[in-house]
XYZ file of C-alpha atoms in Angstrom:
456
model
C -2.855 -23.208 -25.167
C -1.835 -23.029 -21.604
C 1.139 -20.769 -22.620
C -0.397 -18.342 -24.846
C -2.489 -17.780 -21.401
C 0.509 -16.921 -19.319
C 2.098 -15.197 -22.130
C -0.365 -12.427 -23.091
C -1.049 -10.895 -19.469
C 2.806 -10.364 -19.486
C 3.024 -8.177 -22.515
C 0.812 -5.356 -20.410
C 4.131 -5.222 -17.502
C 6.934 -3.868 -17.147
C 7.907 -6.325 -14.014
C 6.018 -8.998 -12.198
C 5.127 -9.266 -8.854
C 5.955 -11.918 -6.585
C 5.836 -12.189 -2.956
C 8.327 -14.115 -0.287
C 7.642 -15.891 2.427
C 6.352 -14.102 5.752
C 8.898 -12.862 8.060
C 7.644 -11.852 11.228
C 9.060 -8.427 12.614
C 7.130 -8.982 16.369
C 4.439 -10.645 18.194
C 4.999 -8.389 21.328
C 2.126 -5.901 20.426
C -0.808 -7.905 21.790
C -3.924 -7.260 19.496
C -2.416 -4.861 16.437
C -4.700 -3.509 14.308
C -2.866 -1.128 12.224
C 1.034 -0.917 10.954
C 3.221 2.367 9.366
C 6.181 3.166 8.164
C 8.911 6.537 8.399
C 12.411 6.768 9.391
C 11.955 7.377 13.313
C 15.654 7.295 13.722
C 17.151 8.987 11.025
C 18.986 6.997 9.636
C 17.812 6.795 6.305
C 16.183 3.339 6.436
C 12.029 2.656 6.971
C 11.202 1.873 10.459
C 7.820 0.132 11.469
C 5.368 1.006 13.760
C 2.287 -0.277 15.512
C -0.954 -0.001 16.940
C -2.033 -2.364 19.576
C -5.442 -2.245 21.629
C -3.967 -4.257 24.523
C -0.215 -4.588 25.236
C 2.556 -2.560 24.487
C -0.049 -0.209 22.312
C 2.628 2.250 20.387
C 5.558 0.819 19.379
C 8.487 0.943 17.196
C 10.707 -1.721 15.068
C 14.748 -0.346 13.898
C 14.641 -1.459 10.316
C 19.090 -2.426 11.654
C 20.455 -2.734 8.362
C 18.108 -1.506 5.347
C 17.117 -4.974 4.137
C 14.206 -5.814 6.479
C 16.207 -6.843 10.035
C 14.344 -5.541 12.162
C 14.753 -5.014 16.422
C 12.560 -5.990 19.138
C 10.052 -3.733 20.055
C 10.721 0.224 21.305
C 7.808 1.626 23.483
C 6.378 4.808 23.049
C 3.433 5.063 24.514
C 0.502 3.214 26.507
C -3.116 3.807 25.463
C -5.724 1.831 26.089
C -7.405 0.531 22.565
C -4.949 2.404 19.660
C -7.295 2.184 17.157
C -4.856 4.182 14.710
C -1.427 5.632 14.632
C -0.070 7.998 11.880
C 4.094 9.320 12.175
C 4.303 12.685 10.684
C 7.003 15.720 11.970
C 4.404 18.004 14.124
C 6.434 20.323 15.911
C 9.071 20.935 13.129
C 12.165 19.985 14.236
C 13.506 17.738 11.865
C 12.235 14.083 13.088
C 9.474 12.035 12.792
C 6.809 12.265 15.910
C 3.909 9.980 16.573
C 0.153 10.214 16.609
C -2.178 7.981 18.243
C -5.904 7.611 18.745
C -7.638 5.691 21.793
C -11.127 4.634 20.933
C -11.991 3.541 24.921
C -10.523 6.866 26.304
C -11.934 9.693 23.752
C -8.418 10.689 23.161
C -6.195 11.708 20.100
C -2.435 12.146 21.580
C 0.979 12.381 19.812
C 4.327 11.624 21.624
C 7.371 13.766 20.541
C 10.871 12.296 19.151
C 12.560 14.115 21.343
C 16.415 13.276 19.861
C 15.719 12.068 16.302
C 17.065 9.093 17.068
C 13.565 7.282 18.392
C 13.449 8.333 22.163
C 9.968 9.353 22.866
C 8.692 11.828 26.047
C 5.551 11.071 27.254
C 1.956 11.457 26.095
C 0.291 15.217 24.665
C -2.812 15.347 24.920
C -4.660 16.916 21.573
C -8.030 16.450 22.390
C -9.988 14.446 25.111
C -13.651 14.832 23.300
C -12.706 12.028 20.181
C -15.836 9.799 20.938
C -15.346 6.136 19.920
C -12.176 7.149 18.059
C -10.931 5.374 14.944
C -8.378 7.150 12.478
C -6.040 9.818 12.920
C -3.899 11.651 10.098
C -1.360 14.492 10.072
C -1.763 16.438 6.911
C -1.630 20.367 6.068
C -5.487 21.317 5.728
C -4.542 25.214 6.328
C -1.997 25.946 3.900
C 0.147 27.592 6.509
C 3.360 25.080 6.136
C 2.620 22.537 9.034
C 0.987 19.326 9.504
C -2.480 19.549 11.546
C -4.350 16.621 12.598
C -7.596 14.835 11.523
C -9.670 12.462 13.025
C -12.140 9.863 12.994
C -14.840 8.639 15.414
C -17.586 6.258 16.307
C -19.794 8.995 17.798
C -18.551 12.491 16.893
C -17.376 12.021 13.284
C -15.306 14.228 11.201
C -12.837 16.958 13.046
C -9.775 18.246 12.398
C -7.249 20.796 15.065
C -5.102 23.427 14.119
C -1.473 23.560 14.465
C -1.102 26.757 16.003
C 2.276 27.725 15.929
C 4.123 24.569 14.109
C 5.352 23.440 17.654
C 2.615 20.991 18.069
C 0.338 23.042 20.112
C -3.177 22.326 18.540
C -6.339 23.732 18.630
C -9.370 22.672 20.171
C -11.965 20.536 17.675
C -13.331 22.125 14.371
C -15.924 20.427 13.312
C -15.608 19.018 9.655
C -18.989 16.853 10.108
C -20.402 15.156 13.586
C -23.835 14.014 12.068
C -22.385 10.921 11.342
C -21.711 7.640 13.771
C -19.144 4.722 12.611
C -16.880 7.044 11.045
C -13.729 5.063 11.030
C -11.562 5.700 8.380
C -10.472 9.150 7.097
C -7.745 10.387 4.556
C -6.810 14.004 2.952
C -6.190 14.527 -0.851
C -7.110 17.041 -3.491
C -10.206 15.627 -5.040
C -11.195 18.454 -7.424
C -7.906 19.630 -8.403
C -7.593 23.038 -7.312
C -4.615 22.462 -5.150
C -5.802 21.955 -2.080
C -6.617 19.155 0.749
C -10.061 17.940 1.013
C -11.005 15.628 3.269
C -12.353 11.944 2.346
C -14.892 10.228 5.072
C -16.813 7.051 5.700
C -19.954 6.293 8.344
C -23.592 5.957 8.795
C -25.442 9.289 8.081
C -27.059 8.786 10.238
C -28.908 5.477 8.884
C -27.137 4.652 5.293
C -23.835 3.777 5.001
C -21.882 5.956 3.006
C -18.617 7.039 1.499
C -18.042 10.981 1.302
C -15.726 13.993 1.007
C -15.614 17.585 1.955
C -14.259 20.401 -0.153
C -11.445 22.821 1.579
C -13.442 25.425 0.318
C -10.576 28.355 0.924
C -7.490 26.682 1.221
C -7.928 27.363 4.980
C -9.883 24.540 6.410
C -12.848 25.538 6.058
C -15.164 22.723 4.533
C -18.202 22.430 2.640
C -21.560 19.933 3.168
C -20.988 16.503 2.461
C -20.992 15.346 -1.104
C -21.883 11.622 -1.564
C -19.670 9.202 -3.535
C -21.458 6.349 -2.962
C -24.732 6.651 -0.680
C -26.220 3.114 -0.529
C -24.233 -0.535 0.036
C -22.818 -2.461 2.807
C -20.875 -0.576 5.496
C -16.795 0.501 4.300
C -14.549 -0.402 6.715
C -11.477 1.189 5.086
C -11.129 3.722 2.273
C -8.092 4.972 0.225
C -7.705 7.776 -2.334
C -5.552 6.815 -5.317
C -5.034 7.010 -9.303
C -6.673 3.926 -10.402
C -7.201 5.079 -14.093
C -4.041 7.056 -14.815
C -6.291 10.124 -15.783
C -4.161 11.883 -12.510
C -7.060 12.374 -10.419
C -7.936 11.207 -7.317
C -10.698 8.131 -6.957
C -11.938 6.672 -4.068
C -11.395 2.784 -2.873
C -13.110 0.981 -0.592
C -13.033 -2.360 1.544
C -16.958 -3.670 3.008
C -16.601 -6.395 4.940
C -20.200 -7.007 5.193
C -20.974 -7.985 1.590
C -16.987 -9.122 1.236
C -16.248 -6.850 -1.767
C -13.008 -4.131 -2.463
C -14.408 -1.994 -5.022
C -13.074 1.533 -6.286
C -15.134 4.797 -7.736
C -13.887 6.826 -11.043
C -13.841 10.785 -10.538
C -14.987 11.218 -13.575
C -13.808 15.255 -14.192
C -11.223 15.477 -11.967
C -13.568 17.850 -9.834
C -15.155 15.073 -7.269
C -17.882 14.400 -9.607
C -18.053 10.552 -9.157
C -19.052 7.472 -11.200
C -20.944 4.343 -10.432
C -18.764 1.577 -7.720
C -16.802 -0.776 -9.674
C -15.960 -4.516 -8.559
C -12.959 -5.695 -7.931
C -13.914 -8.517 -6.278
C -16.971 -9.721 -4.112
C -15.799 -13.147 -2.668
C -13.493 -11.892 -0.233
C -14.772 -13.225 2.926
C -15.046 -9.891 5.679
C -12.754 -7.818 2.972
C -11.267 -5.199 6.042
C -9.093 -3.172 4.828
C -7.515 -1.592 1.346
C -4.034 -0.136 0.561
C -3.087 1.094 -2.796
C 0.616 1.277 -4.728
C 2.281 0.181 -7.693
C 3.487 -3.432 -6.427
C 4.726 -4.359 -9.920
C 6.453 -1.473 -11.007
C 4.541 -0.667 -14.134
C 3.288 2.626 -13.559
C 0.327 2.214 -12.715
C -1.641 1.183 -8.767
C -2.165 -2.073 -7.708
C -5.072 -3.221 -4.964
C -4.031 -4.645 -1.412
C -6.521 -6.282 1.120
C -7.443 -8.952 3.675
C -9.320 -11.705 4.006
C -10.271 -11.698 7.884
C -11.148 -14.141 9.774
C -10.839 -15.080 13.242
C -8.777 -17.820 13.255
C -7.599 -17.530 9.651
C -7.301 -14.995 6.689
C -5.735 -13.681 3.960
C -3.616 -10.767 3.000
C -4.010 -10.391 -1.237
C -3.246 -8.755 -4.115
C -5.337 -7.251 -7.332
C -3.638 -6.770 -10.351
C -3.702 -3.307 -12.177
C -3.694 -5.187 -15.352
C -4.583 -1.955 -17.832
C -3.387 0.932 -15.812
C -6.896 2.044 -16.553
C -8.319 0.563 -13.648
C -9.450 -3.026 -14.915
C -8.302 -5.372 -11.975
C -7.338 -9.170 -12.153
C -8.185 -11.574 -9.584
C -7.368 -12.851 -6.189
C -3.673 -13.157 -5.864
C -2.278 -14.304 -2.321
C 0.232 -13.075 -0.657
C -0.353 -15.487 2.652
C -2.268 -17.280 4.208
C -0.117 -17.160 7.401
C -2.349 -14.642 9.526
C -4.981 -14.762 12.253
C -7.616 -11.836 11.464
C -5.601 -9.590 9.701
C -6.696 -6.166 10.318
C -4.491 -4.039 8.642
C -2.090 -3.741 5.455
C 0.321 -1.337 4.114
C 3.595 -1.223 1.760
C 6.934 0.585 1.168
C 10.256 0.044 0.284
C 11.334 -2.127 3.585
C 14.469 -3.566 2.156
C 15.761 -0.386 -0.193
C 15.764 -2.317 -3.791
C 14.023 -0.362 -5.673
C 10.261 -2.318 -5.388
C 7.107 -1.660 -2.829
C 7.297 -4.574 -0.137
C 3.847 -5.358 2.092
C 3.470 -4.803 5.396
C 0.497 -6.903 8.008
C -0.777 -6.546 11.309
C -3.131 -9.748 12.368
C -4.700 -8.861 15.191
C -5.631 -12.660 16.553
C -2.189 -13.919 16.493
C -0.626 -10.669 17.436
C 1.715 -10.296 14.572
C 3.202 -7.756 12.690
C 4.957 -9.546 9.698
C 6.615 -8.316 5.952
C 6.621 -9.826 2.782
C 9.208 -8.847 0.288
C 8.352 -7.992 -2.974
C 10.432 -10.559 -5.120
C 9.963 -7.879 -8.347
C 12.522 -8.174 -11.356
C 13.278 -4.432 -11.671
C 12.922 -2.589 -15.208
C 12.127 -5.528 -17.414
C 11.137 -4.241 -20.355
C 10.497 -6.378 -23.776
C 12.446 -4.580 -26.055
C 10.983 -4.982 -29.700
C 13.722 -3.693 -31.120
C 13.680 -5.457 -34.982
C 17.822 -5.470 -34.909
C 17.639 -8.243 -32.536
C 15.221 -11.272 -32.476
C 14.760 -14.564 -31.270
C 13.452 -17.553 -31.815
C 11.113 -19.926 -31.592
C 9.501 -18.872 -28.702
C 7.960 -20.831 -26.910
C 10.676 -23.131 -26.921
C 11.349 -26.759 -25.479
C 15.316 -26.316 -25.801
C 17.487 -23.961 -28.242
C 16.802 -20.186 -28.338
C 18.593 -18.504 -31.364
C 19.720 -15.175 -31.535
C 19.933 -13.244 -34.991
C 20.889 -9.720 -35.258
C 22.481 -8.088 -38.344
C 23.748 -4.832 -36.759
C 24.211 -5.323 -33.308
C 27.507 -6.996 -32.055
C 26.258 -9.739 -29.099
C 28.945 -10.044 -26.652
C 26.806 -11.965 -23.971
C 23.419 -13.061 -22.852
C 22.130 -14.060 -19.435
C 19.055 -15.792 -18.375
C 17.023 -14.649 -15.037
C 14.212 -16.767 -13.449
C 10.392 -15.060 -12.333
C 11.933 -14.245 -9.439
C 14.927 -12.823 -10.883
C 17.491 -15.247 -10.058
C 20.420 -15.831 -12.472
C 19.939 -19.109 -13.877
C 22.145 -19.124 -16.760
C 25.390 -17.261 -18.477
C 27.076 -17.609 -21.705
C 29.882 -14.847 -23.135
C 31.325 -14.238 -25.931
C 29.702 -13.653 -30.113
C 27.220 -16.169 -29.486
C 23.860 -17.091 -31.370
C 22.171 -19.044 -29.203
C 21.322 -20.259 -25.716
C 20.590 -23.535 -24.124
C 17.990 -23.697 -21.562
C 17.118 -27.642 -22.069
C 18.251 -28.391 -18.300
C 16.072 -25.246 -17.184
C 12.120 -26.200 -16.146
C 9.066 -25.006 -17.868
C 8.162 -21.599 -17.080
C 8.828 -17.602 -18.144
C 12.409 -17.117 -18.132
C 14.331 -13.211 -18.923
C 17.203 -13.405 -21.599
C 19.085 -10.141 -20.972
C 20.973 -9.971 -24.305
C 24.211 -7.735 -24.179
C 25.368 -6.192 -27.497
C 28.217 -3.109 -28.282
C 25.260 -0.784 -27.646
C 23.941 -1.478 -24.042
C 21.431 -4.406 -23.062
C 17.703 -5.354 -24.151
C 15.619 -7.947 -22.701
C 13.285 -10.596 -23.966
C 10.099 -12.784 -22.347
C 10.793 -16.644 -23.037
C 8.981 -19.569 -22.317
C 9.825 -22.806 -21.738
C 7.728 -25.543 -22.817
């Protein structure tokens, strides 16, 4: 029995995602609390950058050879409690600048890549009036072809300033909503699908904790009243706006760390119109933050989050196991972290699969985990080859009647090759291999195809 409950989950992927060990990229940033990635050198590989509310506060990390070497730490910039950091181009030039957001000084600043190669002049201020602030993001509210930047704060919520003239120089605050307090987390997407950016907010207004977004009612940045997604539960640290049902719309995620639960909300008409808070799980203790992408390579978005803790955590995983939005449980990436505030993913080492990304504030490190993915597995039911009997304890036989084999390989979970065999053969040995889920990548005249085995 304990196979046909491995074996069935498998038929919904096209890969499987496994996680390697931590490798730490720094523990010079002294209190992190938030990680990105972009190419700050140009180079073509995914750099890393920090946040830090003490020490060395901006920072970047050379990604030196595409496959997740990474160099010591690169200053940018010193302010006093980054609470967020966000690389976008801002003055159009070509390279990737810097924006950061100080929630003991009031001030959202970016720093300019001033070569393309990662050499940074000194502070800009953007504005000075960012009260308690918590999130910054570049995105392009106006329409006009330039990125302009929205923030987040404790005690002057929602704002957003113009790019004026697509050099960087911004305007002073517009006000997207300031009757809120503990707004800390903010993103931009279309939510109603008329091919714009709305804006998608968390806080206390002023007494309930809520989750919200505000239509970009003209394309221009001008927004509408708030329009509640969820308006009662335990306070949402983080928020993230992703596909969770494949209906390609935009629904909501959230992480509470007060009732330890990372839960997502349906638009249910593509128009911001949203459905009751589903579960994903409520037993993750001080759940901080959520991140969303397709960690297995099946299509369809996958749930990241921590556990944190002050002298512990956990940085986990949640399944996609539908594409509809039906999550699986608890999966751990590591346990290896001291209050992990933030997590993130991309491609660090270019092979083709979404790697994860953690800052942990208490032990002040900022550490990668590589997605261990077997690319493009795909069980090909094809009826001119089968095999059999699966699940097997030794002998796998191969029968086709039109298709000329020529070879077959065998790749582990993590997709090692464990064994090869050439030549017009009809069957493969894998009595020396252990029990588990093995890939036999059968080669024939017309290409390869690829079948699940298991070994008793």
């Amino acid at each position: 029995m304990r196979y046909i409950l491995i074996f069935i989950p498998l038929l919904f992927f096209n890969g499987y995602s496994q996680f390697g060990p931590q490798q730490i990229i720094s523990t010079e940033a002294e209190l992190p609390v938030q990680v990105f990635t972009a190419d700050i050198d140009g180079d073509g590989k995914l750099d890393i950058l920090s946040a830090a509310r003490f020490k060395n506060n901006i920072a970047w990390y050379r990604n030196m050879d595409g496959n997740g070497t990474f160099s010591s730490l690169n200053l940018i910039g010193l302010l006093s409690e980054t609470k967020a950091i966000y690389a976008a181009d801002l003055d159009n030039d070509g390279d990737i600048d810097v924006l950061g957001v100080s929630s003991s000084l009031d001030r959202v600043v970016w720093y300019e890549n001033l070569d393309g190669l990662g050499n940074f002049g000194p502070e800009i201020g953007i504005a000075g009036n960012a009260d308690g602030g918590f999130s910054v993001i570049a995105i392009d509210l106006d329409g006009d072809g330039d990125n302009d930047v929205v923030s987040a704060s404790d005690g002057s919520g929602l704002a957003w300033h113009e790019n004026l003239d697509g050099s960087g120089d911004f305007s002073f605050r517009i006000i997207i909503d300031d009757n809120l307090v503990n707004s800390r987390s903010v993103v931009a997407a279309d939510m109603d699908g008329d091919g714009d950016l709305d804006v998608v907010g968390n806080g206390n207004a002023p007494d309930v904790a809520k989750i919200f977004w505000y239509e970009n009612l003209d394309g221009l940045g001008n927004f509408g009243s708030r329009r509640v997604i969820r308006d009662f539960a335990s306070y949402s640290n983080g928020i993230f706006v992703a596909d969770a049902d494949g209906d390609n719309d935009m629904d909501v995620f959230s992480a509470s760390p007060g009732d330890n639960e990372v839960a997502w909300y349906e638009n249910i008409d593509g128009l911001g119109n949203f459905g009751p808070k589903i579960v994903i799980t409520n037993t993750l203790d001080s759940a901080w933050t959520v991140y969303v992408a397709d960690l297995d390579n099946d299509g369809d978005n996958d749930v990241l989050s921590t556990l944190a803790e002050t002298f512990g955590g956990e940085v986990v995983r949640f399944e996609n196991l539908d594409g509809q939005g039906t999550y699986g449980t608890k999966n751990v990436i590591t346990t290896e972290v001291q209050f992990p505030r933030h997590v993130y993913a991309a491609d660090i080492d270019n092979d083709g699969d979404i790697d994860v990304i953690s800052a942990s504030q208490n032990d002040d490190k900022i550490a990668w985990y590589e997605n261990m993915t077997i690319i493009g597995i795909d069980e090909n039911q094809l009826d001119t080859v089968k095999i059999y009997p699966n699940p097997t304890n030794g002998l796998v036989f191969i029968d086709s009647k039109t298709e000329n084999i020529v070879g077959a390989s065998v790749f582990d979970i993590l997709g090692k090759k464990v064994l090869q065999q050439n030549g017009n053969i009809q069957e493969v040995d894998i009595t020396n291999l252990q029990s588990g889920i093995y890939f036999l990548t059968i080669t024939t005249d017309s290409g390869e195809l690829v079948k699940k085995v298991i070994k008793e």
